[in-house]
Every structure is written in C-alpha cells, then in structure tokens.
Amino acid sequence: MCIRDRINAETVVSEEFATLRERYSRGGQTGSRTSRQVLRTKADELTPPFAIYTVMLLISAVVATAGLLADSPAVVIGAMVIAPLLGPALAANVGIVTGDGRLKRTGFTYQIAGVTMVVVASIALAMLARLAGLEPAGVDIVVATELEERVAPNLFSLAVALGAGIAGILSLTRGFSEAIVGVMIAAALIPPSAAVGITVAWGMSGAATGAAALVVVNLLSINLAALATLWIAGYRPQGLFEVSPTRTPTYTYAVIFGVGLLVLAAPLASVTLLDFHTTELESAAEDEVDAVLAQPRYDGLESDDVVVELDGDYPIQSVDRVVVTVSEREPGPESGLADRLYEAIRPHSDGSLVVEVQYVVAEERGEDGNGDGDGDGDTALRTANDR
C-alpha cells in the first residue's frame, strides 16, 4: 500500500507561477466567464460568518453616524470601506439563478439584518449625542450636516446602487477586483441607513421616511441590477432539465424587484422635478431682480443674492419663499420694492409664493472710527426685512 502525503511548496522556481496562481486562484483567467459552480463558491466565500459580519457592520454604523453628525465626508467614506456588504448582495442573486436555496436565503437574511443593525445602532448613537448636548441649538440638523441629500433623495440617487449591482456581478463573474465594488454597495446603503437612525433620534418622521425610502430603493436597485447582469452574462435559466427549476424563481424575483422599484421611484421623481423647478425658479428670479433694480428709481441698490428656500417638509418639499438680498447705502427698506419683485417673480412659480427682501447696509468706517469713509476700516452690516 502506498501512502501519499500532500506537501505545500515553499519554494517555486518558475517564471509562470505568478500568472498560473492568479489564473486558477480566481476561478479562471481575468475577463473569462466563470462557471456556475465557481460562481456559487466565490459568492459564498465573500459572505463572512454572521458574527464577524455583525461586528464589522456595527463599527461601520458608529463611524457613519459620527461622520454624518460631524458633517465629515472623509469619516463617512471610512465607514463605507469597512462594511462587508458585497457578499450578501451578490450571494442572494447567484443563489436565485443557480437554484442554491441556502445561498439565496443567506444573502437576503444578511442584507435585511445588516440594514436593520445599522439603523438601530445609529438610533442609539444619535440619542446619546442628543443627551450629550451635541444638537445645534436652533439649527436644522438636516441642513447643518450631510443628511440633506439622503432624506430627500431624487432619481439620481439610484445611479450608485444600480452601478454597484452591475459592477458587483462583473467582478464576481469576470475575476476583477471586488474591493472598490464593495465600497460602492456600502455607499448606497450605509449612509442612508445611518440617516434613518439619526432622523428617528431627532424626531423628524418625514426625514426618516425619506431616508428609509432611499434605503429600500437602493436595496431593490442593487438586487435588480445584479440579477439583470447575471441574466445578460449568460447565467439565465435555460434548458429543460438541469436549470429549469430556477426559471420561475428568477422571473418572480425580477418582477418583485422591478415593481417595487417603480412604485418607490415615483416619490423620487417628484423630488427630481422639484429640484429642476427650484433651479429654474432661482435663475428666473435672478433675472427679474436684476431687471427691476436696473430701473432709475432704484439707483444705489444692488442684488447680492437670490435664494429659493423650501419648506422643510421632508421627504417631498415645496417652494416656500424667494429671499432676495439687496445691498444699499442708506438704511431702511425701499417702499414697494418687495411688491414689484413679487409681481415679477410670481409668473415663474406654479403655486403660492412669498418674496422676502433683505437689505444689507454697508458703512465704511475710517481708522478714527468715524463713518466718513476715509482710510481702510471695517464694514458694519445691518439688515431689514420686507415681505
């Protein structure tokens, strides 16, 4: 009887060893199509044990929440890097098309549990921040931090999630690097989930609804894009015997993802239209303000700024007012200016509109403290409102 022992090579003398190791350790040559069996194995390997997954996500949740509250993009990016969300997102859809029920259940369970953990951890940390007195007094927490784009999402928010789902499957099936793709998926899920927790802790139900809608939309987008990419890559159910049991589940999940995404995308479309309308209104208001102030009776008045303010009723806001800042040399509001600006700007708005004029008076003070304008000095500002 011959007994053979397996010995790991410690020294290799071959110029082609690195190439061979790169090819076969990744399931095939980079850029070539991966088999179904290898695809399942790789998706399974990218999904960490649940205990490690939980710890890494909790750390990511704490970092993301701190980054959003501190208004620090760099910290938020750090939270994305450490979030292990790539494996579950890919495993669920690989399990669907290959008929691997265990892989599918693991993928969906990890995704739902992961998002839930991030939201709960963010609520806890945000509540501690409020109890510690970190809430800015008299300041809207949404406007003061990086939360605004995540509590009132528009259709452009889908780009990251759709791109992440497509890139994730390509990295899995073609042997490309998964690290950056994992960051893309985390970018679509971690900050919005943390935004849900923060807005819940701050008692902002409308903002929390907007952030939660973004989380669900991104989850659906990632899974739909991943499933569609697998289909296009040739992993679609076909044949009469081997893969026919996966045909109905694949179609069913594709319909669920697609219909859910269409339903939730409707509010995002409303926000997108509002963004376009706000931009157009602001541009038109600037032109109208310049035209009014160009009249001889308003000599000495100059337009400093024109801003369209929203009502803050998240997630779907509406135009609240147009604030026009005018600089002048003499203090006090100009009689009738607000009415003339209102009549000029009103045709460009679809609904009710308030035009507010703020006057900024600059007085040059000389070095002796007198307002004679001689010498270099500071500028004293006073404001008055006219609606």
Coordinates of C-alpha atoms in Angstrom, one line a residue:
M1 CA 0.0 0.0 0.0
C2 CA 1.3 3.4 -1.0
I3 CA 0.6 6.4 1.2
R4 CA 1.0 9.8 -0.4
D5 CA 1.4 12.9 1.6
R6 CA 0.4 16.4 0.4
I7 CA 3.3 18.8 0.8
N8 CA 2.9 22.6 0.3
A9 CA 5.6 24.1 -1.8
E10 CA 7.6 26.7 0.0
T11 CA 9.9 27.5 -2.9
V12 CA 8.9 27.7 -6.5
V13 CA 11.3 28.2 -9.4
S14 CA 9.1 29.2 -12.3
E15 CA 8.6 32.4 -14.3
E16 CA 5.0 31.5 -14.9
F17 CA 4.0 30.6 -11.3
A18 CA 2.5 34.1 -10.5
T19 CA 0.5 34.0 -13.7
L20 CA -0.8 30.5 -13.0
R21 CA -1.7 31.3 -9.4
E22 CA -3.6 34.4 -10.5
R23 CA -5.5 32.5 -13.1
Y24 CA -6.5 29.4 -11.1
S25 CA -6.9 31.0 -7.7
R26 CA -9.6 33.3 -9.1
G27 CA -11.5 30.6 -10.8
G28 CA -10.3 31.4 -14.3
Q29 CA -8.4 33.9 -16.3
T30 CA -9.4 37.5 -15.7
G31 CA -12.1 38.5 -18.1
S32 CA -13.2 35.0 -18.9
R33 CA -16.6 33.6 -18.0
T34 CA -16.8 31.9 -14.6
S35 CA -18.7 28.6 -14.3
R36 CA -21.8 28.2 -12.2
Q37 CA -20.1 26.1 -9.6
V38 CA -17.2 28.5 -9.2
L39 CA -19.7 31.4 -9.1
R40 CA -21.5 29.8 -6.2
T41 CA -18.3 29.1 -4.4
K42 CA -17.0 32.7 -4.8
A43 CA -20.3 34.2 -3.7
D44 CA -20.2 32.0 -0.6
E45 CA -16.6 33.0 0.2
L46 CA -17.4 36.7 0.0
T47 CA -20.1 36.3 2.7
P48 CA -18.4 36.3 6.1
P49 CA -19.5 34.4 9.2
F50 CA -22.5 36.2 10.8
A51 CA -20.6 37.1 14.0
I52 CA -17.8 38.9 12.0
Y53 CA -20.4 40.4 9.7
T54 CA -22.3 41.9 12.7
V55 CA -19.2 43.3 14.4
M56 CA -18.0 45.0 11.2
L57 CA -21.4 46.4 10.4
L58 CA -21.8 47.8 14.0
I59 CA -18.4 49.5 13.7
S60 CA -19.4 50.9 10.3
A61 CA -22.7 52.2 11.7
V62 CA -20.9 54.0 14.5
V63 CA -18.4 55.6 12.1
A64 CA -21.1 56.6 9.6
T65 CA -23.3 58.1 12.2
A66 CA -20.4 60.1 13.7
G67 CA -19.4 61.2 10.2
L68 CA -22.9 62.4 9.4
L69 CA -23.3 64.3 12.7
A70 CA -19.8 65.8 12.3
D71 CA -20.5 66.7 8.7
S72 CA -17.3 64.9 7.7
P73 CA -17.3 63.2 4.2
A74 CA -13.9 61.6 5.0
V75 CA -15.3 59.8 8.0
V76 CA -18.4 58.6 6.1
I77 CA -16.2 57.2 3.4
G78 CA -14.2 55.3 6.1
A79 CA -17.5 53.7 7.2
M80 CA -18.2 52.5 3.6
V81 CA -14.7 50.9 3.3
I82 CA -15.2 48.6 6.3
A83 CA -18.8 47.5 5.6
P84 CA -18.8 43.9 4.3
L85 CA -21.9 44.2 2.2
L86 CA -20.7 42.9 -1.2
G87 CA -21.0 39.2 -0.4
P88 CA -24.7 39.2 0.7
A89 CA -25.8 41.4 -2.2
L90 CA -24.2 39.0 -4.7
A91 CA -25.0 35.7 -2.9
A92 CA -28.7 36.3 -3.0
N93 CA -28.9 36.7 -6.7
V94 CA -26.4 34.0 -7.5
G95 CA -28.5 31.7 -5.4
I96 CA -31.6 32.6 -7.4
V97 CA -30.1 31.9 -10.8
T98 CA -28.3 28.8 -9.8
G99 CA -31.0 27.3 -7.7
D100 CA -29.0 27.4 -4.5
G101 CA -31.6 27.9 -1.8
R102 CA -29.2 28.1 1.1
L103 CA -27.1 30.8 -0.7
K104 CA -30.2 32.8 -1.6
R105 CA -31.6 32.7 2.0
T106 CA -28.2 33.7 3.4
G107 CA -27.9 36.6 1.1
F108 CA -31.3 38.1 1.8
T109 CA -31.0 37.4 5.5
Y110 CA -27.7 39.2 5.7
Q111 CA -28.9 42.2 3.7
I112 CA -32.1 42.7 5.8
A113 CA -30.3 42.0 9.1
G114 CA -27.4 44.3 8.2
V115 CA -29.5 47.3 7.3
T116 CA -31.6 46.8 10.5
M117 CA -28.5 46.6 12.6
V118 CA -27.1 49.8 11.1
V119 CA -30.4 51.7 11.7
V120 CA -30.7 50.5 15.3
A121 CA -27.1 51.3 16.1
S122 CA -27.4 54.7 14.6
I123 CA -30.5 55.5 16.6
A124 CA -28.7 54.5 19.8
L125 CA -25.6 56.6 19.0
A126 CA -27.7 59.6 17.8
M127 CA -29.8 59.5 21.0
L128 CA -26.5 59.6 23.1
A129 CA -25.4 62.5 21.0
R130 CA -28.6 64.4 21.8
L131 CA -28.4 63.6 25.5
A132 CA -24.8 64.8 25.5
G133 CA -26.0 68.2 24.2
L134 CA -24.4 67.9 20.7
E135 CA -27.6 69.0 19.0
P136 CA -27.0 72.5 17.5
A137 CA -29.4 74.9 19.2
G138 CA -31.8 76.5 16.8
V139 CA -30.3 74.8 13.8
D140 CA -32.0 72.3 11.5
I141 CA -29.8 69.1 11.9
V142 CA -30.6 68.1 8.3
V143 CA -29.3 71.3 6.8
A144 CA -26.3 71.5 9.2
T145 CA -25.0 68.1 8.3
E146 CA -24.6 65.7 5.3
L147 CA -28.1 64.4 5.8
E148 CA -30.0 66.6 3.4
E149 CA -29.3 64.7 0.2
R150 CA -30.2 61.4 1.9
V151 CA -33.6 62.5 3.4
A152 CA -34.9 64.0 0.2
P153 CA -33.5 61.6 -2.4
N154 CA -34.0 62.1 -6.2
L155 CA -33.7 59.7 -9.1
F156 CA -30.0 60.4 -9.5
S157 CA -29.6 58.6 -6.1
L158 CA -30.3 55.4 -8.0
A159 CA -27.1 55.6 -10.1
V160 CA -24.8 54.4 -7.3
A161 CA -27.0 51.5 -6.4
L162 CA -27.6 50.3 -10.0
G163 CA -23.9 50.7 -10.8
A164 CA -22.9 48.8 -7.7
G165 CA -25.1 45.9 -8.6
I166 CA -23.8 45.7 -12.1
A167 CA -20.2 46.1 -11.1
G168 CA -20.5 43.5 -8.3
I169 CA -21.6 40.8 -10.6
L170 CA -19.0 41.7 -13.2
S171 CA -16.3 41.5 -10.5
L172 CA -17.6 38.1 -9.5
T173 CA -18.1 36.6 -13.0
R174 CA -15.0 38.1 -14.7
G175 CA -12.5 37.9 -11.9
F176 CA -11.9 41.6 -11.4
S177 CA -11.2 43.2 -8.0
E178 CA -14.1 43.3 -5.6
A179 CA -12.8 45.8 -3.1
I180 CA -13.9 49.0 -4.8
V181 CA -17.3 47.4 -5.7
G182 CA -17.9 46.7 -2.1
V183 CA -17.4 50.4 -1.3
M184 CA -19.9 51.3 -3.9
I185 CA -22.5 49.0 -2.4
A186 CA -21.8 50.3 1.1
A187 CA -22.1 53.9 -0.3
A188 CA -25.7 53.1 -1.4
L189 CA -26.7 51.5 2.0
I190 CA -24.6 52.6 5.0
P191 CA -25.1 56.4 4.9
P192 CA -28.8 56.3 4.2
S193 CA -29.3 53.7 6.9
A194 CA -27.4 55.9 9.4
A195 CA -29.5 58.8 8.2
V196 CA -32.7 56.9 9.2
G197 CA -31.3 56.4 12.7
I198 CA -30.3 60.0 13.2
T199 CA -33.6 61.5 12.0
V200 CA -35.5 59.0 14.1
A201 CA -33.5 60.0 17.2
W202 CA -34.2 63.7 16.3
G203 CA -37.9 63.0 16.0
M204 CA -38.0 64.0 12.3
S205 CA -40.5 61.5 10.9
G206 CA -40.7 63.0 7.4
A207 CA -36.9 63.0 7.0
A208 CA -36.7 59.5 8.4
T209 CA -39.3 58.3 5.9
G210 CA -37.3 59.8 3.0
A211 CA -34.1 58.2 4.2
A212 CA -35.8 54.8 4.7
A213 CA -37.3 55.0 1.2
L214 CA -33.8 55.6 -0.2
V215 CA -32.5 52.5 1.7
V216 CA -35.3 50.3 0.3
V217 CA -34.9 51.7 -3.2
N218 CA -31.1 51.1 -3.1
L219 CA -31.6 47.6 -1.9
L220 CA -34.0 46.8 -4.7
S221 CA -31.8 48.6 -7.3
I222 CA -28.7 46.6 -6.2
N223 CA -30.5 43.3 -6.4
L224 CA -32.3 44.0 -9.6
A225 CA -29.1 45.2 -11.3
A226 CA -27.2 42.2 -10.1
L227 CA -30.0 39.8 -11.3
A228 CA -30.2 41.5 -14.7
T229 CA -26.4 41.4 -15.1
L230 CA -26.3 37.7 -14.3
W231 CA -29.0 37.2 -17.0
I232 CA -27.1 39.2 -19.6
A233 CA -23.9 37.4 -18.7
G234 CA -25.5 34.1 -19.7
Y235 CA -26.4 32.7 -16.3
R236 CA -30.1 32.9 -17.1
P237 CA -32.3 29.8 -16.6
Q238 CA -32.3 27.8 -19.8
G239 CA -32.7 24.2 -20.9
L240 CA -35.4 21.7 -20.0
F241 CA -33.8 19.6 -17.3
E242 CA -30.8 20.9 -15.3
V243 CA -31.7 24.6 -14.7
S244 CA -35.5 24.6 -15.4
P245 CA -36.4 24.8 -11.7
T246 CA -34.7 28.2 -11.5
R247 CA -36.8 29.7 -14.3
T248 CA -39.9 30.7 -12.3
P249 CA -38.0 32.0 -9.2
T250 CA -35.8 34.1 -11.4
Y251 CA -38.7 35.7 -13.2
T252 CA -40.6 36.1 -9.9
Y253 CA -37.8 37.9 -8.1
A254 CA -37.1 40.1 -11.2
V255 CA -40.8 41.2 -11.2
I256 CA -40.8 41.8 -7.4
F257 CA -37.6 43.9 -7.6
G258 CA -38.8 45.8 -10.7
V259 CA -42.3 46.6 -9.5
G260 CA -41.1 47.6 -6.0
L261 CA -38.6 49.9 -7.6
L262 CA -41.1 51.5 -9.9
V263 CA -43.5 52.1 -7.0
L264 CA -40.9 53.7 -4.8
A265 CA -39.3 55.6 -7.6
A266 CA -42.4 57.8 -8.0
P267 CA -41.7 60.0 -5.0
L268 CA -38.1 60.2 -6.1
A269 CA -39.3 61.5 -9.5
S270 CA -41.3 64.2 -7.6
V271 CA -38.2 65.3 -5.8
T272 CA -36.3 65.4 -9.0
L273 CA -38.9 67.6 -10.7
L274 CA -38.8 69.9 -7.6
D275 CA -35.1 70.2 -8.0
F276 CA -35.4 71.2 -11.6
H277 CA -38.2 73.6 -10.8
T278 CA -36.2 75.2 -8.0
T279 CA -33.2 75.7 -10.2
E280 CA -35.3 77.3 -13.0
L281 CA -37.2 79.5 -10.5
E282 CA -33.9 80.7 -8.9
S283 CA -32.4 81.5 -12.4
A284 CA -35.6 83.3 -13.4
A285 CA -35.8 85.2 -10.1
E286 CA -32.2 86.4 -10.5
D287 CA -33.0 87.8 -14.0
E288 CA -36.2 89.5 -12.7
V289 CA -34.4 91.1 -9.7
D290 CA -31.7 92.5 -12.0
A291 CA -34.3 93.9 -14.3
V292 CA -36.3 95.6 -11.5
L293 CA -33.2 97.0 -9.8
A294 CA -32.0 98.4 -13.2
Q295 CA -34.8 101.0 -13.1
P296 CA -33.6 104.5 -12.4
R297 CA -35.7 104.8 -9.2
Y298 CA -33.6 102.0 -7.6
D299 CA -30.2 103.6 -8.2
G300 CA -27.9 102.7 -5.3
L301 CA -29.5 99.3 -4.8
E302 CA -27.6 96.1 -6.0
S303 CA -28.6 92.5 -5.9
D304 CA -26.3 90.5 -3.6
D305 CA -28.0 87.1 -3.6
V306 CA -31.3 85.4 -4.7
V307 CA -32.1 82.1 -2.9
V308 CA -35.2 79.8 -3.3
E309 CA -36.0 78.3 0.1
L310 CA -38.0 75.1 0.6
D311 CA -40.5 74.5 3.4
G312 CA -38.5 71.7 5.0
D313 CA -41.5 69.3 4.9
Y314 CA -39.4 66.1 4.1
P315 CA -39.2 64.0 2.1
I316 CA -41.2 65.8 -0.6
Q317 CA -40.8 69.5 -0.1
S318 CA -42.3 72.5 -1.9
V319 CA -41.1 76.0 -2.6
D320 CA -41.7 78.2 0.5
R321 CA -40.2 81.6 -0.4
V322 CA -37.7 83.5 -2.5
V323 CA -35.2 85.5 -0.5
V324 CA -33.6 88.5 -2.2
T325 CA -30.7 90.1 -0.6
V326 CA -30.1 93.7 -1.6
S327 CA -27.3 96.0 -0.7
E328 CA -27.8 99.7 -0.2
R329 CA -26.0 102.7 1.2
E330 CA -28.9 104.2 3.1
P331 CA -30.6 102.1 5.9
G332 CA -34.2 101.2 5.7
P333 CA -36.4 99.2 3.3
E334 CA -37.3 100.7 -0.1
S335 CA -41.1 101.2 -0.3
G336 CA -42.9 99.0 -2.8
L337 CA -39.8 97.0 -3.8
A338 CA -41.0 93.7 -2.4
D339 CA -44.3 94.1 -4.2
R340 CA -42.6 94.8 -7.6
L341 CA -40.3 91.9 -7.2
Y342 CA -43.3 89.6 -6.2
E343 CA -45.2 90.7 -9.4
A344 CA -42.1 90.0 -11.5
I345 CA -41.2 86.6 -10.0
R346 CA -44.8 85.2 -9.4
P347 CA -45.4 84.1 -13.0
H348 CA -42.4 81.8 -12.8
S349 CA -43.9 79.8 -9.8
D350 CA -46.6 77.2 -10.0
G351 CA -48.1 77.7 -6.6
S352 CA -48.3 80.3 -3.8
L353 CA -45.1 82.2 -3.3
V354 CA -43.6 84.6 -0.7
V355 CA -40.9 87.1 -1.8
E356 CA -38.8 88.3 1.1
V357 CA -36.3 91.2 0.6
Q358 CA -33.4 91.6 2.9
Y359 CA -31.5 94.8 3.0
V360 CA -27.8 94.9 3.8
V361 CA -26.3 98.3 4.6
A362 CA -22.5 98.6 4.5
E363 CA -20.8 101.6 6.2
E364 CA -17.1 102.1 5.7
R365 CA -15.5 103.2 8.9
G366 CA -12.2 105.0 8.9
E367 CA -9.3 104.4 11.1
D368 CA -10.5 107.0 13.6
G369 CA -13.8 105.2 14.0
N370 CA -15.9 107.8 12.1
G371 CA -18.1 106.7 9.3
D372 CA -16.5 109.2 6.8
G373 CA -15.2 106.5 4.5
D374 CA -11.6 107.7 4.8
G375 CA -8.9 105.1 5.1
D376 CA -9.1 101.4 5.5
G377 CA -11.6 100.2 8.0
D378 CA -14.1 97.5 8.8
T379 CA -17.6 97.2 7.4
A380 CA -20.7 97.4 9.5
L381 CA -23.7 95.4 8.3
R382 CA -27.4 95.9 9.2
T383 CA -30.3 94.1 7.7
A384 CA -34.0 94.8 7.4
N385 CA -36.7 92.6 6.0
D386 CA -39.6 93.5 3.7
R387 CA -42.2 90.9 2.5

